[in-house]
Short mmCIF file of C-alpha atoms in Angstrom, two decimals:
data_model
loop_
_atom_site.label_atom_id
_atom_site.label_comp_id
_atom_site.label_asym_id
_atom_site.label_seq_id
_atom_site.Cartn_x
_atom_site.Cartn_y
_atom_site.Cartn_z
CA MET G 115 -8.87 16.94 36.33
CA GLU G 116 -9.42 14.77 39.12
CA ASN G 117 -13.31 14.59 39.40
CA VAL G 118 -15.24 11.92 38.13
CA ARG G 119 -17.46 14.43 35.63
CA ASP G 120 -13.98 15.44 33.59
CA MET G 121 -13.10 11.46 33.71
CA LEU G 122 -16.41 10.69 31.73
CA ILE G 123 -15.78 13.66 29.26
CA LEU G 124 -12.08 12.31 29.09
CA LEU G 125 -13.50 8.50 28.33
CA VAL G 126 -15.98 9.74 25.58
CA SER G 127 -13.30 12.40 24.29
CA ALA G 128 -10.61 9.54 23.98
CA SER G 129 -12.56 7.13 22.54
CA LEU G 130 -14.90 8.59 20.44
CA VAL G 131 -14.32 12.30 19.48
CA SER G 132 -10.35 12.09 18.92
CA ASN G 133 -10.39 8.48 17.52
CA VAL G 134 -7.13 7.14 18.06
CA VAL G 135 -6.87 5.65 14.29
CA LEU G 136 -9.84 7.33 12.49
CA SER G 137 -8.41 10.55 13.72
CA GLN G 138 -5.16 10.79 14.70
CA PHE G 139 -3.77 7.71 12.81
CA LEU G 140 -1.87 5.83 15.57
CA GLY G 141 -1.86 2.04 15.36
CA LEU G 142 -2.76 1.77 11.56
CA CYS G 143 -0.63 -1.23 11.18
CA PRO G 144 -2.84 -3.65 13.21
CA PHE G 145 -5.81 -1.75 12.06
CA LEU G 146 -5.56 -2.63 8.49
CA GLY G 147 -3.83 -5.77 9.13
CA VAL G 148 -5.91 -7.71 11.58
CA SER G 149 -9.18 -7.08 10.67
CA LYS G 150 -9.90 -9.37 8.40
CA LYS G 151 -12.18 -11.51 10.92
CA ILE G 152 -13.95 -9.97 13.84
CA LYS G 153 -13.07 -12.97 16.43
CA THR G 154 -9.21 -12.06 15.70
CA ALA G 155 -9.71 -8.40 15.66
CA ALA G 156 -11.39 -8.47 18.90
CA GLY G 157 -8.64 -10.28 20.09
CA MET G 158 -6.26 -7.32 19.16
CA GLY G 159 -8.31 -5.09 20.62
CA THR G 160 -8.99 -6.58 24.01
CA ALA G 161 -4.95 -7.10 23.74
CA VAL G 162 -4.61 -3.70 23.43
CA ILE G 163 -6.50 -2.54 26.07
CA PHE G 164 -4.24 -4.66 28.53
CA VAL G 165 -1.15 -2.77 27.16
CA ILE G 166 -2.05 0.67 26.85
CA THR G 167 -3.56 0.98 30.01
CA LEU G 168 -0.61 -1.03 32.00
CA ALA G 169 2.07 1.01 29.74
CA SER G 170 0.33 4.24 30.66
CA ALA G 171 0.28 3.43 34.20
CA VAL G 172 4.15 2.71 34.27
CA ALA G 173 4.96 5.57 32.16
CA GLY G 174 3.23 7.90 33.95
CA LEU G 175 5.05 6.57 37.17
CA ILE G 176 8.25 6.27 35.59
CA TYR G 177 8.04 10.08 34.32
CA ARG G 178 6.84 11.62 37.54
CA PHE G 179 9.32 9.30 40.26
CA VAL G 180 12.29 8.95 38.09
CA LEU G 181 12.65 11.22 34.94
CA LYS G 182 10.99 14.74 36.61
CA PRO G 183 13.27 14.13 40.03
CA LEU G 184 16.15 13.53 37.76
CA ASP G 185 15.34 16.87 35.56
CA ILE G 186 16.06 14.39 32.71
CA GLU G 187 12.68 14.95 30.92
CA TYR G 188 14.54 14.77 27.78
CA LEU G 189 14.75 11.52 27.66
CA GLN G 190 11.34 10.49 27.80
CA THR G 191 11.46 9.13 24.36
CA ILE G 192 14.07 6.84 24.58
CA VAL G 193 12.95 5.47 27.93
CA PHE G 194 8.99 5.00 26.93
CA ILE G 195 10.04 2.71 24.03
CA LEU G 196 12.65 0.60 25.87
CA VAL G 197 10.05 0.50 29.27
CA ILE G 198 7.53 -0.59 26.54
CA ALA G 199 9.40 -3.14 24.87
CA ALA G 200 10.35 -4.56 28.11
CA LEU G 201 6.77 -4.51 29.60
CA VAL G 202 5.12 -6.00 26.71
CA GLN G 203 7.80 -8.78 27.13
CA PHE G 204 7.10 -9.34 30.89
CA VAL G 205 3.43 -9.07 30.46
CA GLU G 206 3.66 -12.14 28.20
CA MET G 207 6.31 -14.30 30.28
CA PHE G 208 3.80 -13.77 33.05
CA LEU G 209 1.04 -14.22 31.86
CA ARG G 210 2.56 -17.20 30.17
CA LYS G 211 3.51 -18.90 33.45
CA ALA G 212 0.65 -17.24 36.02
CA MET G 213 -2.61 -17.31 33.84
CA PRO G 214 -2.56 -19.65 31.14
CA SER G 215 -6.06 -19.30 29.90
CA LEU G 216 -5.33 -15.13 29.28
CA TYR G 217 -2.22 -15.86 27.68
CA GLU G 218 -3.89 -18.22 25.24
CA ALA G 219 -6.36 -15.41 24.44
CA LEU G 220 -3.98 -12.40 24.11
CA GLY G 221 -0.29 -14.24 23.63
CA VAL G 222 -0.41 -13.99 20.15
CA TYR G 223 -1.24 -10.34 19.76
CA LEU G 224 1.45 -9.06 22.48
CA PRO G 225 4.65 -9.28 20.41
CA LEU G 226 2.63 -7.34 17.66
CA ILE G 227 1.95 -4.39 20.18
CA THR G 228 5.49 -3.83 21.23
CA THR G 229 6.16 -0.91 18.30
CA ASN G 230 2.61 -0.06 17.91
CA CYS G 231 3.11 3.14 17.67
CA ALA G 232 -0.55 3.87 19.68
CA VAL G 233 1.35 2.46 22.81
CA LEU G 234 4.25 5.11 22.77
CA GLY G 235 1.61 7.82 21.42
CA VAL G 236 -0.47 7.49 24.68
CA ALA G 237 2.33 7.66 27.33
CA ILE G 238 4.19 10.70 25.23
CA THR G 239 0.61 12.67 24.72
CA ASN G 240 -0.10 12.28 28.63
CA VAL G 241 3.05 13.51 29.30
CA GLN G 242 2.51 16.62 26.44
CA LYS G 243 -1.08 17.39 27.87
CA GLU G 244 0.45 17.38 31.62
CA TYR G 245 -2.16 14.35 32.78
CA GLY G 246 -1.58 12.86 36.32
CA ILE G 247 -1.12 9.35 36.51
CA LEU G 248 -4.52 8.44 37.55
CA THR G 249 -6.05 11.02 34.43
CA GLY G 250 -3.04 9.21 32.17
CA ILE G 251 -4.45 5.58 32.99
CA VAL G 252 -7.72 6.76 32.00
CA ASN G 253 -6.83 8.31 28.89
CA GLY G 254 -4.87 5.51 27.98
CA PHE G 255 -7.67 3.13 28.74
CA ALA G 256 -10.50 5.27 26.84
CA THR G 257 -7.69 5.38 23.98
CA ALA G 258 -7.24 1.87 23.34
CA LEU G 259 -11.13 1.19 23.45
CA GLY G 260 -11.63 3.46 20.46
CA PHE G 261 -9.27 1.71 18.92
CA THR G 262 -11.02 -1.33 19.87
CA ILE G 263 -14.84 -0.10 18.47
CA ALA G 264 -12.85 0.99 15.41
CA ILE G 265 -10.86 -2.13 14.59
CA VAL G 266 -13.96 -4.37 15.41
CA ILE G 267 -16.47 -2.41 13.21
CA LEU G 268 -13.95 -2.28 10.58
CA ALA G 269 -13.72 -6.17 10.35
CA GLY G 270 -17.30 -6.59 10.55
CA ILE G 271 -17.57 -4.62 7.43
CA ARG G 272 -15.01 -6.40 5.78
CA GLU G 273 -16.74 -9.75 6.57
CA LYS G 274 -19.49 -8.47 4.69
CA ILE G 275 -18.08 -6.97 1.63
CA GLU G 276 -15.23 -10.13 1.44
CA TYR G 277 -17.22 -11.60 -1.57
CA ASN G 278 -18.30 -8.58 -3.57
CA ASP G 279 -17.44 -7.54 -6.77
CA ILE G 280 -14.70 -4.98 -6.73
CA PRO G 281 -12.18 -3.70 -9.93
CA GLU G 282 -9.50 -5.79 -9.75
CA SER G 283 -6.92 -2.54 -9.52
CA PHE G 284 -9.34 -1.89 -5.93
CA LYS G 285 -9.08 -5.00 -4.63
CA GLY G 286 -7.49 -5.66 -1.00
CA MET G 287 -6.16 -2.94 0.70
CA PRO G 288 -7.59 0.21 -1.25
CA THR G 289 -10.98 -0.91 -0.55
CA VAL G 290 -9.99 -1.29 3.55
CA LEU G 291 -8.57 2.36 3.03
CA LEU G 292 -12.21 3.49 1.56
CA THR G 293 -13.66 1.98 4.31
CA ALA G 294 -11.54 3.39 7.10
CA GLY G 295 -12.39 6.73 5.74
CA LEU G 296 -16.02 6.32 5.58
CA MET G 297 -15.78 5.12 9.17
CA ALA G 298 -13.49 8.17 9.51
CA ILE G 299 -16.50 10.59 8.24
CA ALA G 300 -18.93 8.88 10.35
CA PHE G 301 -16.72 9.48 13.30
CA CYS G 302 -16.33 12.95 12.70
CA GLY G 303 -20.19 13.26 13.77
CA PHE G 304 -18.76 12.99 16.84
CA SER G 305 -17.29 15.88 16.91
CA GLY G 306 -20.49 17.79 17.86
CA LEU G 307 -20.81 15.63 21.05
CA LEU G 308 -18.56 17.89 23.76
CA MET R 55 31.10 7.37 -5.71
CA ASN R 56 29.07 5.39 -7.91
CA LYS R 57 27.83 3.51 -5.25
CA ALA R 58 26.41 6.37 -3.60
CA GLY R 59 24.64 7.79 -6.31
CA GLU R 60 22.86 4.44 -7.25
CA ARG R 61 21.69 4.50 -3.34
CA LEU R 62 20.03 7.72 -3.94
CA TYR R 63 18.25 6.81 -6.75
CA ASN R 64 17.13 3.44 -5.35
CA GLY R 65 16.09 5.59 -2.25
CA LEU R 66 14.37 8.36 -4.31
CA ILE R 67 12.67 6.42 -7.28
CA LYS R 68 13.12 2.58 -7.50
CA GLU R 69 12.38 1.38 -3.69
CA ASN R 70 10.66 4.75 -2.76
CA PRO R 71 9.62 3.91 0.69
CA THR R 72 5.77 5.37 0.73
CA PHE R 73 4.90 4.83 -3.49
CA VAL R 74 6.87 1.29 -3.59
CA LEU R 75 7.58 -0.16 -0.10
CA THR R 76 4.60 1.07 1.49
CA LEU R 77 6.44 1.80 4.81
CA GLY R 78 5.53 4.00 7.45
CA MET R 79 2.02 4.67 7.08
CA CYS R 80 1.20 6.73 10.03
CA PRO R 81 3.36 9.80 9.56
CA THR R 82 2.34 9.90 5.91
CA LEU R 83 -1.45 10.17 6.85
CA ALA R 84 -1.46 12.16 9.88
CA VAL R 85 1.12 14.90 9.00
CA THR R 86 0.34 15.52 5.10
CA THR R 87 -2.30 17.87 6.06
CA SER R 88 -0.30 20.44 3.76
CA ALA R 89 2.51 20.55 1.58
CA MET R 90 4.97 22.57 4.25
CA ASN R 91 4.13 19.92 6.87
CA GLY R 92 4.55 17.16 4.72
CA LEU R 93 8.05 18.28 3.51
CA GLY R 94 8.92 19.23 7.24
CA MET R 95 8.15 15.91 8.41
CA GLY R 96 10.16 14.24 5.55
CA LEU R 97 13.14 15.65 5.94
CA THR R 98 13.07 15.77 9.95
CA THR R 99 12.85 12.08 9.14
CA ALA R 100 15.55 11.95 6.47
CA ALA R 101 18.21 13.79 8.73
CA VAL R 102 17.23 11.15 11.42
CA LEU R 103 17.48 7.76 8.83
CA ALA R 104 20.87 9.71 7.46
CA CYS R 105 22.26 9.85 10.88
CA SER R 106 20.98 6.71 12.15
CA ASN R 107 22.11 4.72 9.33
CA LEU R 108 25.62 5.76 9.36
CA ILE R 109 26.13 5.33 13.56
CA ILE R 110 24.70 2.10 13.29
CA SER R 111 26.89 0.86 10.34
CA LEU R 112 30.24 2.23 12.14
CA LEU R 113 29.00 0.40 14.88
CA ARG R 114 28.18 -2.93 13.27
CA ARG R 115 30.95 -5.13 14.26
CA VAL R 116 30.74 -3.75 18.01
CA ILE R 117 26.64 -4.68 18.27
CA PRO R 118 25.69 -8.38 19.24
CA ASP R 119 23.96 -9.96 17.21
CA ARG R 120 21.34 -10.92 19.55
CA VAL R 121 20.56 -7.31 21.19
CA ARG R 122 20.91 -5.82 17.60
CA ILE R 123 17.15 -4.40 17.88
CA PRO R 124 17.29 -2.26 21.37
CA ALA R 125 20.48 -1.25 20.37
CA PHE R 126 19.05 0.54 17.04
CA ILE R 127 16.20 1.80 19.01
CA VAL R 128 18.50 3.18 21.15
CA ILE R 129 20.73 5.15 18.73
CA ILE R 130 17.22 6.39 16.61
CA ALA R 131 15.54 7.41 19.59
CA SER R 132 19.04 9.65 20.56
CA PHE R 133 18.69 11.13 17.39
CA VAL R 134 15.01 11.93 17.47
CA THR R 135 15.48 13.24 20.37
CA MET R 136 18.05 15.54 19.00
CA MET R 137 16.23 16.40 16.11
CA GLN R 138 13.13 17.15 18.44
CA LEU R 139 15.54 19.62 20.52
CA LEU R 140 16.37 21.39 17.33
CA LEU R 141 13.10 21.98 16.06
CA GLU R 142 11.70 23.18 19.44
CA ALA R 143 14.79 25.70 19.22
CA TYR R 144 14.42 27.10 15.80
CA ILE R 145 11.30 26.01 14.34
CA PRO R 146 8.51 26.35 17.14
CA SER R 147 5.62 26.73 14.60
CA LEU R 148 6.67 22.83 12.83
CA ASN R 149 7.61 21.62 16.28
CA LYS R 150 3.82 22.83 16.98
CA ALA R 151 2.07 21.65 13.74
CA LEU R 152 4.04 18.14 13.84
CA GLY R 153 3.13 17.56 17.47
CA VAL R 154 3.51 14.23 18.57
CA TYR R 155 4.27 12.62 15.62
CA ILE R 156 7.77 13.83 16.12
CA PRO R 157 8.69 11.54 19.41
CA LEU R 158 6.82 8.80 17.21
CA ILE R 159 9.68 8.82 14.18
CA VAL R 160 11.10 6.22 16.34
CA VAL R 161 8.57 3.75 15.21
CA ASN R 162 8.48 4.72 11.94
CA CYS R 163 9.37 1.34 10.28
CA ILE R 164 11.41 2.79 7.69
CA ILE R 165 14.14 3.69 10.32
CA LEU R 166 14.33 0.07 11.65
CA GLY R 167 13.69 -1.27 8.17
CA ARG R 168 16.96 0.62 6.54
CA ALA R 169 18.80 -0.01 10.08
CA GLU R 170 18.31 -4.23 9.74
CA SER R 171 18.26 -4.41 5.96
CA TYR R 172 21.29 -2.10 4.85
CA ALA R 173 22.76 -0.46 7.31
CA TYR R 174 23.62 -3.22 9.81
CA SER R 175 25.37 -5.38 7.03
CA ASN R 176 27.34 -2.60 5.16
CA PRO R 177 29.95 0.31 5.14
CA PRO R 178 29.12 3.57 6.42
CA ILE R 179 29.48 5.80 3.45
CA PRO R 180 26.81 3.93 1.42
CA SER R 181 24.63 3.21 4.55
CA LEU R 182 25.05 7.26 4.90
CA PHE R 183 23.53 7.50 1.11
CA ASP R 184 20.87 5.01 1.13
CA GLY R 185 19.68 6.81 4.30
CA LEU R 186 19.78 9.91 2.81
CA GLY R 187 18.02 8.52 -0.13
CA MET R 188 14.95 6.66 1.57
CA GLY R 189 14.66 9.87 3.61
CA LEU R 190 14.70 12.03 0.44
CA GLY R 191 12.05 9.57 -1.22
CA PHE R 192 9.64 10.04 1.75
CA THR R 193 10.55 13.67 1.85
CA PHE R 194 9.11 13.64 -1.87
CA ALA R 195 6.58 11.50 -1.38
CA LEU R 196 4.78 13.03 1.73
CA THR R 197 5.00 16.80 -0.06
CA CYS R 198 3.29 15.18 -3.15
CA ILE R 199 0.85 13.69 -0.84
CA GLY R 200 0.68 17.11 0.78
CA ALA R 201 0.63 18.96 -1.88
CA VAL R 202 -2.56 16.88 -3.99
CA ARG R 203 -4.57 17.15 -0.17
CA GLU R 204 -4.03 20.94 0.24
CA LEU R 205 -4.59 21.74 -3.51
CA LEU R 206 -8.16 19.66 -3.31
CA GLY R 207 -8.94 21.08 0.60
CA THR R 208 -7.87 24.75 0.41
CA GLY R 209 -6.87 25.26 -3.58
CA ALA R 210 -3.68 26.17 -2.52
CA VAL R 211 0.12 24.98 -2.25
CA PHE R 212 2.74 25.75 0.16
CA GLY R 213 0.09 28.70 1.00
CA THR R 214 -0.03 30.14 -2.12
CA ALA R 215 -3.89 30.28 -3.93
CA ILE R 216 -3.60 28.22 -7.39
CA LEU R 217 -6.73 27.30 -8.09
CA PRO R 218 -8.77 30.29 -9.53
CA ASP R 219 -11.85 31.49 -7.03
CA SER R 220 -14.62 29.48 -8.70
CA PHE R 221 -13.19 26.25 -7.27
CA THR R 222 -14.92 25.55 -4.14
CA PRO R 223 -12.22 23.65 -1.89
CA ILE R 224 -13.11 19.88 -1.21
CA GLY R 225 -12.35 20.63 2.55
CA ILE R 226 -12.75 16.74 3.52
CA PHE R 227 -9.68 16.51 2.03
CA VAL R 228 -7.52 18.20 5.21
CA LEU R 229 -9.56 16.53 7.34
CA ALA R 230 -8.89 12.77 8.53
CA PRO R 231 -10.87 10.97 6.14
CA GLY R 232 -9.11 12.79 3.35
CA ALA R 233 -5.98 11.16 4.04
CA PHE R 234 -7.51 7.51 4.01
CA PHE R 235 -9.32 8.52 0.61
CA VAL R 236 -6.02 9.88 -1.19
CA LEU R 237 -3.77 6.79 0.26
CA ALA R 238 -6.69 4.39 -1.06
CA ALA R 239 -6.37 6.20 -4.40
CA LEU R 240 -2.75 5.55 -4.23
CA THR R 241 -2.86 1.86 -3.18
CA ALA R 242 -5.21 1.37 -6.31
CA ILE R 243 -2.74 3.21 -8.97
CA GLN R 244 0.18 1.33 -7.88
CA ASN R 245 -2.14 -2.11 -7.93
CA ALA R 246 -3.07 -0.83 -11.70
CA ILE R 247 0.41 -0.64 -12.67
CA LYS R 248 1.30 -3.97 -11.15
CA ILE R 249 -1.51 -5.75 -12.72
CA ARG R 250 -0.90 -4.23 -16.16
CA GLY R 251 2.90 -5.00 -15.80
CA ARG R 252 2.11 -8.71 -14.68
CA LYS R 253 0.19 -8.85 -18.24
CA LYS R 254 2.93 -8.08 -20.16
CA GLY R 255 4.88 -10.49 -17.97
CA LYS R 256 7.13 -8.55 -15.63
CA GLU R 257 7.63 -10.07 -12.52
CA TYR R 258 7.18 -8.64 -8.81
CA LYS R 259 9.34 -10.08 -6.92
CA LYS R 260 9.32 -8.76 -3.01
CA LEU R 261 11.37 -6.13 -2.46
CA GLN R 262 13.36 -6.02 0.71
CA SER R 263 11.61 -3.75 3.01
CA GLY R 264 13.80 -4.88 5.99
CA CYS R 265 10.84 -6.02 7.82
CA SER R 266 8.17 -7.58 6.45
CA GLU R 267 6.91 -7.39 2.93
CA ASP R 268 4.90 -3.71 3.64
CA CYS R 269 3.29 -1.81 6.43
CA MET R 270 -0.29 -3.26 4.47
CA ASN R 271 0.34 -6.64 5.81
CA CYS R 272 2.75 -5.92 8.87
CA SER R 273 0.92 -7.45 11.44
CA ASP R 274 0.70 -10.84 9.63
CA SER R 275 4.21 -11.23 9.71
CA GLY R 276 5.22 -8.23 11.83
CA CYS R 277 8.06 -5.45 12.18
CA SER R 278 7.41 -5.57 15.66
CA ARG R 279 8.35 -9.56 16.39
CA ARG R 280 12.04 -8.27 15.20
CA PHE R 281 11.97 -7.20 19.14
CA TYR R 282 12.01 -10.83 19.39
CA GLY R 283 15.24 -11.69 17.46
CA THR R 284 15.41 -15.54 16.57
CA GLU R 285 12.08 -16.08 17.58
CA ALA R 286 10.65 -14.15 14.93
CA LYS R 287 9.99 -17.32 12.39
CA ASP R 288 8.00 -19.36 14.84
CA THR R 289 5.58 -16.92 15.77
CA GLY R 290 4.81 -15.87 12.37
CA VAL R 291 3.81 -19.28 11.60
CA GLU R 292 1.18 -18.76 15.01
CA VAL R 293 -0.78 -16.11 13.60
CA THR R 294 -1.31 -17.26 10.06
CA ASP R 295 -2.47 -20.92 12.07
CA LEU R 296 -4.52 -18.37 13.76
CA GLU R 297 -5.97 -16.66 11.22
CA LYS R 298 -7.24 -20.16 9.04
CA GLU R 299 -8.78 -21.36 12.70
CA GLY R 300 -10.58 -18.03 13.13
#
């Protein structure tokens, strides 16, 4: 799996065909919660791309060079969740000191991502599918890209339908869920792509 | 023992984690393609929840307040790992069907929510039953949703055909979009009940779910923020400010 063509196929399949929110239901909370405005949705998406790519790199390295040599692969869940939590906090501190402008843009979203199941999900999928470190990073990036695409589209639709006349019991979350369901049908169309 | 019964009732009906608190939506949508998968996922989560509640409650005087969230996570993750190994050994078919969602029980906010809002401040026996009640409530909800999706999607429940052959299965209900539609209908029914209740003058005070109001609004105030302990409230304000600006 180490050549460019396979990487591109992985990029398309992880971001569009098996979209992380619309077909795997990971990271639903931010998907439903932070999708009121395109601007915030895009910010959240960028932060997710940043964190997931970094986390899949770190988790891949730890799995390969610490857990495997010591024969303690069964501790992966515990190790990954702690590493991700520490990583997010560390990234936040680092950005605040070193890159204040980037921190301005991403800062508020970082703490929201810590227990986002997509981050842990990608790290575990990488291990389960026995991806190498580079492939794992590509998979992480593609998954996060898929999340960003989905959340920005949903935010766009929500901005449009905000003032529509909707039956009272369908106001709020039910409408958003129906929208997400219709988007999921649209994304089903990508399955013919590969 | 009265307390134990009250806790079971509370978790199963009064504060049902899925139908009332809307917690832990990711597994609810992902694994309910059939009643059997829903039941399996529910029982696994219930076992983890009961064990972690018991242990956290036993250790509640030992765990320092500042590092309680990481401590909870380690305890929960240990039980999840145990369950995963047990399933791998004894029910490999279920383990295969649930796949990555078994390790992801760690980040299910029901478990962290109960640890934070109940087990950490109550004695072990009620905590155990609180975990059992919540876990069984979750199982009940997942099995129901799974059964509805399986019935509409394949015409069968638990693998036995129920609807006559003249019924054409609506395949989309066992696919990803179906999950969103079922949940949309569910929340709409919930809203309708609340609206009707309000007209009759009933007050719906915020239920104590441990983290935020519920998972739907999670990202506004966020269970994730609990990692940051004392700062939780400050950062919560930032997000609302930002939403107003944007």
